[in-house]
Tab-separated table of C-alpha atoms in Angstrom:
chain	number	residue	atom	x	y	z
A	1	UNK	CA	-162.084	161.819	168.410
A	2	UNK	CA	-159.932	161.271	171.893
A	3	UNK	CA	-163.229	162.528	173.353
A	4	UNK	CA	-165.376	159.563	171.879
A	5	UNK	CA	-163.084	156.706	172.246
A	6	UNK	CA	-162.701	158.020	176.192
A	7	UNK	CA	-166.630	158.013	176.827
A	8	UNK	CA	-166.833	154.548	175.607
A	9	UNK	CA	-164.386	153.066	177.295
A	10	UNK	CA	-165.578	154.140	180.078
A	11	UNK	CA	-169.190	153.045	178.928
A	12	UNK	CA	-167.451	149.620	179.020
A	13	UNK	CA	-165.720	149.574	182.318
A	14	UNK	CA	-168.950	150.732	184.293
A	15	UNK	CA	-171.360	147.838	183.711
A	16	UNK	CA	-167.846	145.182	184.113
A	17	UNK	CA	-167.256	146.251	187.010
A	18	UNK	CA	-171.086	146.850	188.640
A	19	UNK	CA	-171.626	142.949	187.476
A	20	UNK	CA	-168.109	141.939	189.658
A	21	UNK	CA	-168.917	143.660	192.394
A	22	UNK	CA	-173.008	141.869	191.974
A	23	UNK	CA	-171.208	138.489	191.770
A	24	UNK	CA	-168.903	138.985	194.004
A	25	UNK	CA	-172.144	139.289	196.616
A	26	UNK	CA	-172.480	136.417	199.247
A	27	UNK	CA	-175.771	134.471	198.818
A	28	UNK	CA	-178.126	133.971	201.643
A	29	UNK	CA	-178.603	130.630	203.303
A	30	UNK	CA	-181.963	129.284	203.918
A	31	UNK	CA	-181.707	129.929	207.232
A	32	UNK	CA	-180.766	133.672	206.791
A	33	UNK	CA	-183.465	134.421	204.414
A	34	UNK	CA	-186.108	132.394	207.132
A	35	UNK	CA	-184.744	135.379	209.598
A	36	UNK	CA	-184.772	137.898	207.239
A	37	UNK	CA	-188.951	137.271	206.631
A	38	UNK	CA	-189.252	136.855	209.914
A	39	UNK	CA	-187.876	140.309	210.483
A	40	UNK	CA	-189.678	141.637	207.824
A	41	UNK	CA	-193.015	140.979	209.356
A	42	UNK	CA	-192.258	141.352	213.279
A	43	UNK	CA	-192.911	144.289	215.246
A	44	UNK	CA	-189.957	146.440	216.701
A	45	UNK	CA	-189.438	145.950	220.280
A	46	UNK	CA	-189.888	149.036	221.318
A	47	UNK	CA	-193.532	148.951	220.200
A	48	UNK	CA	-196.334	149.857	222.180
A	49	UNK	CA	-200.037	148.643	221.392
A	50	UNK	CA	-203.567	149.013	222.460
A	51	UNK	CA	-204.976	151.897	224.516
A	52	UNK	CA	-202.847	151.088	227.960
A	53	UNK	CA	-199.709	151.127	224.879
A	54	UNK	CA	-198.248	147.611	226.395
A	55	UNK	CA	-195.203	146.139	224.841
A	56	UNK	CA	-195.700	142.499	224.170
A	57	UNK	CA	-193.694	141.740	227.597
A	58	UNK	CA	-196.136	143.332	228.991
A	59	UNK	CA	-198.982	141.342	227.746
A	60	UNK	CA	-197.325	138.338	228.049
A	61	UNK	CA	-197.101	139.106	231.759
A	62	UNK	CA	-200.464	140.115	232.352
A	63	UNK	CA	-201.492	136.836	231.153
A	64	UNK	CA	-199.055	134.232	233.167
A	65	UNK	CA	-199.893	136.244	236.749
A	66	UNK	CA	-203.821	136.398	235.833
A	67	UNK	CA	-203.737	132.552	234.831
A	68	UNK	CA	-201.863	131.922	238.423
A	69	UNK	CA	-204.630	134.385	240.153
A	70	UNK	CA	-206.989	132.337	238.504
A	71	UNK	CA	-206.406	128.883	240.223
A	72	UNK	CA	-208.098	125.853	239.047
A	73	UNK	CA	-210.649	128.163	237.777
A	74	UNK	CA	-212.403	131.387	238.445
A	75	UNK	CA	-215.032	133.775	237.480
A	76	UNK	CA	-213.786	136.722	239.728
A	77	UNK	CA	-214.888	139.969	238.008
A	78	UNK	CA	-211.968	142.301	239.187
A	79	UNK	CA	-209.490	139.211	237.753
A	80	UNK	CA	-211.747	139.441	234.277
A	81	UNK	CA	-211.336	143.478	234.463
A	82	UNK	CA	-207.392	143.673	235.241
A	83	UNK	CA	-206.951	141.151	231.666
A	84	UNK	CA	-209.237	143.136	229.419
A	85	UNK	CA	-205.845	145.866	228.824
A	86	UNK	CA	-203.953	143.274	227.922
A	87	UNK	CA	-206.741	141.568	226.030
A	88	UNK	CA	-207.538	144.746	223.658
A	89	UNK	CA	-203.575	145.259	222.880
A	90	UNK	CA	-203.230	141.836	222.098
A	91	UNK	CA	-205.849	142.625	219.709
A	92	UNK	CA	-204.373	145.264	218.135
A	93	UNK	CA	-200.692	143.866	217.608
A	94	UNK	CA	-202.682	140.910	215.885
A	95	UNK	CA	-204.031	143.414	213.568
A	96	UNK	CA	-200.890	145.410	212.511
A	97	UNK	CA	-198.611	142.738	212.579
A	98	UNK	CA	-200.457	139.694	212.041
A	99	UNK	CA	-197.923	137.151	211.045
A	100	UNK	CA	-195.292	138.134	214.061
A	101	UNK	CA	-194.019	134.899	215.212
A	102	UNK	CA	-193.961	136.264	218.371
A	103	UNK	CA	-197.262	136.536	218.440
A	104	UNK	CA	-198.040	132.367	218.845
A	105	UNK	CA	-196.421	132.472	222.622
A	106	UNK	CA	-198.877	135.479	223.798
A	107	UNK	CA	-202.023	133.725	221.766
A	108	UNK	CA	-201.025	130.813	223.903
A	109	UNK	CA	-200.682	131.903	227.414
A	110	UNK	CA	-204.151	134.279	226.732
A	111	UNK	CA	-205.639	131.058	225.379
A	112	UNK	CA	-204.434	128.983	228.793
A	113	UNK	CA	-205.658	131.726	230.459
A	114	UNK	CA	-208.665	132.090	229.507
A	115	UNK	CA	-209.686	128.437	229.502
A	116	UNK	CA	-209.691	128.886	233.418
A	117	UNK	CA	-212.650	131.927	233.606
A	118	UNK	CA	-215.631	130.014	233.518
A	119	UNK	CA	-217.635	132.654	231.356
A	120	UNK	CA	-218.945	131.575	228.103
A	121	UNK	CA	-217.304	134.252	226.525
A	122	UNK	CA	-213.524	133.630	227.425
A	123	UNK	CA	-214.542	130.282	226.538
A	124	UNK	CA	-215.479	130.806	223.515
A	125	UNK	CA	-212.062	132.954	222.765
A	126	UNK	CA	-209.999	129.896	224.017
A	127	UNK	CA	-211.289	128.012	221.319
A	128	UNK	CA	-210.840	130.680	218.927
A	129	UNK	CA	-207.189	131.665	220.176
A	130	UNK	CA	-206.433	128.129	219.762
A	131	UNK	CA	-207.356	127.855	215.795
A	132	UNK	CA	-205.985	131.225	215.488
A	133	UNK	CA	-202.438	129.296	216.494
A	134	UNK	CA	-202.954	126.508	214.203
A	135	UNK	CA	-203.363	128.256	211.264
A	136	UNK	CA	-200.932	130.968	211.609
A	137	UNK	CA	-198.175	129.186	213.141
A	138	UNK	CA	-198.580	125.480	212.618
A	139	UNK	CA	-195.022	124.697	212.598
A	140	UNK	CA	-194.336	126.368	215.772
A	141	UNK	CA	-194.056	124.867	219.084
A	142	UNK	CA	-197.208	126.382	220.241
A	143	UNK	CA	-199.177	125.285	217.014
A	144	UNK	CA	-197.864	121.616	217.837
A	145	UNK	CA	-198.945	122.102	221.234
A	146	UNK	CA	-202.508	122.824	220.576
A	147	UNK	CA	-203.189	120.650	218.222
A	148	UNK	CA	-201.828	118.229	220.552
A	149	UNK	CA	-204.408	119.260	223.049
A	150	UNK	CA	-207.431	119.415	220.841
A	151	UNK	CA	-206.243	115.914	220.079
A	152	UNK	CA	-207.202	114.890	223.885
A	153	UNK	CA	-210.201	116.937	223.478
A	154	UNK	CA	-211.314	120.328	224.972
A	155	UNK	CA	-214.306	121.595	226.873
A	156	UNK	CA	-216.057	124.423	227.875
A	157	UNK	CA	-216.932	125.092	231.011
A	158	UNK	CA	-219.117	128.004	232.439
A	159	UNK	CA	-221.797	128.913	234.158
A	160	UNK	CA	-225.604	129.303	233.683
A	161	UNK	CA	-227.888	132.292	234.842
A	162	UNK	CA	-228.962	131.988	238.342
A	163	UNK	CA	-232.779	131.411	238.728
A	164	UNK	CA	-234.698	132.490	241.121
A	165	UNK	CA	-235.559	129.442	244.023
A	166	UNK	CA	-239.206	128.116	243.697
A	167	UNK	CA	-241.495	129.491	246.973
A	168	UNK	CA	-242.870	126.704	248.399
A	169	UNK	CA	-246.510	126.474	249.189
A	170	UNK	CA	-246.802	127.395	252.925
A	171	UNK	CA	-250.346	127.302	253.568
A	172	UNK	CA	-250.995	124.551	256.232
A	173	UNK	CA	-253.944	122.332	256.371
A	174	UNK	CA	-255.832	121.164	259.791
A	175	UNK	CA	-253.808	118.067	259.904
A	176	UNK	CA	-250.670	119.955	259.368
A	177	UNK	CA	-251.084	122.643	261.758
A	178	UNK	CA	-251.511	119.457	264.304
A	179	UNK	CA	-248.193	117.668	263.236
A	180	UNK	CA	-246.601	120.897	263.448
A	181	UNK	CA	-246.913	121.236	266.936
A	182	UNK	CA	-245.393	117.973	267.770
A	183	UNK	CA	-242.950	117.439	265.113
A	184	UNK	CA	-241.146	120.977	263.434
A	185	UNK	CA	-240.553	120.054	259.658
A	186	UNK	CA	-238.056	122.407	257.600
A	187	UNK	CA	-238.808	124.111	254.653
A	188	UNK	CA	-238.342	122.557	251.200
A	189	UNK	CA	-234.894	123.674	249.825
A	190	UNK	CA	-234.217	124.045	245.967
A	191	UNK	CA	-231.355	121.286	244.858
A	192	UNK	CA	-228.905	122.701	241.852
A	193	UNK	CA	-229.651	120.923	238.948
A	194	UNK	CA	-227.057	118.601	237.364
A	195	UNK	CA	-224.456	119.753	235.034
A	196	UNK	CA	-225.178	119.539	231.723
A	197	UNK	CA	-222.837	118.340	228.986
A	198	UNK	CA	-223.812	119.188	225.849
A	199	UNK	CA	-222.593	116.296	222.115
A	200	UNK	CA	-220.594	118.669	220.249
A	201	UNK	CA	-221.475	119.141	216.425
A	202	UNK	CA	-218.574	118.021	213.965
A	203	UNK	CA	-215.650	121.020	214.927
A	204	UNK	CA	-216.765	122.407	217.770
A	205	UNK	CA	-215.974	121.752	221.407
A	206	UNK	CA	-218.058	119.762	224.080
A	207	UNK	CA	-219.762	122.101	226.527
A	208	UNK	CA	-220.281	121.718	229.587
A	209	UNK	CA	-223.421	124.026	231.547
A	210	UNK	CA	-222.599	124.318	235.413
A	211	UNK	CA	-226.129	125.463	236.945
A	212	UNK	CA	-225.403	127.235	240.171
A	213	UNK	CA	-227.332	127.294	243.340
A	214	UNK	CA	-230.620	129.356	242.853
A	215	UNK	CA	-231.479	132.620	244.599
A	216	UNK	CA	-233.369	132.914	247.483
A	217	UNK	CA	-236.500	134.672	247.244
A	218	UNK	CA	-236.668	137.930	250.264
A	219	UNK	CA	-238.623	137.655	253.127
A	220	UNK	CA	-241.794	140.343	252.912
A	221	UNK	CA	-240.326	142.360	256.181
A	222	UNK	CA	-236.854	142.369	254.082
A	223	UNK	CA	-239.062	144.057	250.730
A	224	UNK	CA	-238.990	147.839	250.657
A	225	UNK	CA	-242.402	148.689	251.465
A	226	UNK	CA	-244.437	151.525	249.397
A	227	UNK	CA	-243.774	154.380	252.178
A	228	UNK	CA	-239.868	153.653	251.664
């Protein structure tokens, strides 16, 4: 009988004193729940990503010296090979950790970065980086940045194939071989053609199409002959 009337007592006493100590629990602001999800999905620190494993300082500054190598602008090869690390671990911390709020500053300096290598294809990742931004972290100060800028407007710059200069017909006539001997003309010389800026379709950017200078064709002594 003792036995009984012990157990539920204590039967009583446990949940009392679980609830006090529950209410008894601080609640969290607004402001320590926003770093609490924030924390939930950000990478550790001491995370390493991609092939090259770079911690995101490390991206980050890959990016700021490349966009200083870069000048006004640039389509330097070796610059375009030495970002390409940074470029594919970017990638993959965007992938594991997708919603890292650290992840709107790197997004940003690849995105300034890469609007200065005139090659259609980092141009075409500029304007991808930059909706990337938007919609993942509109509220930031990076979101409000770009869509400050798309605001202005954006371009893309790059460059067209180089062509091959037209040979000019060289084949003199009577009258020309006479002139020739008192008055030396030059040869015709290919101009560039004029850039091309392309109306943009509703939600895309303008283009722009840079033609560069054309190739010379080789002289026949300077073409490998069949022997060689």
């Amino acid at each position: 009988m003792k036995l009984a009337l012990i157990a539920a007592l204590i039967a009583a006493i446990i949940p009392n004193s679980v609830q006090a100590a529950a209410s008894t629990t601080p609640k969290l602001t607004k402001w320590q729940q926003h770093q609490h999800d924030l924390y939930a999905v950000s990478a550790p620190g001491d995370e390493y990503f991609g092939k090259q494993k770079m911690s995101y300082l490390g991206i980050n500054n890959v990016f700021r010296n490349a966009t200083i190598t870069a000048g006004e602008h640039t389509v330097n090869p070796n610059l375009i090979h030495t970002i390409q690390p940074a470029e594919e671990s970017l990638h993959a911390w965007g992938q594991k950790y997708p919603r890292d709020p650290q992840l709107a500053r790197s997004y940003f300096l690849a995105e300034q970065l890469y609007q200065k290598v005139w090659v259609q294809e980092y141009q075409d990742k500029a304007w991808q980086y930059m909706h990337i931004i938007i919609k993942r972290f509109p509220t930031s100060y990076f979101g409000k940045q770009v869509k400050k800028n798309l605001a202005i407007g954006f371009t893309e710059h790059y460059y067209a194939e180089s062509a091959p200069c037209a040979i000019p017909d060289v084949t003199p006539t009577p009258a020309a071989k006479e002139k020739s001997k008192a008055t030396p003309t030059l040869a015709p010389t290919d101009t560039p053609a004029p850039e091309v800026t392309s109306t943009p379709k509703p939600g895309q950017p303008k283009v722009n199409i840079i033609t560069p200078p054309c190739i010379p064709a080789l002289p026949p002594s300077a073409l490998p002959s069949a022997s060689q």
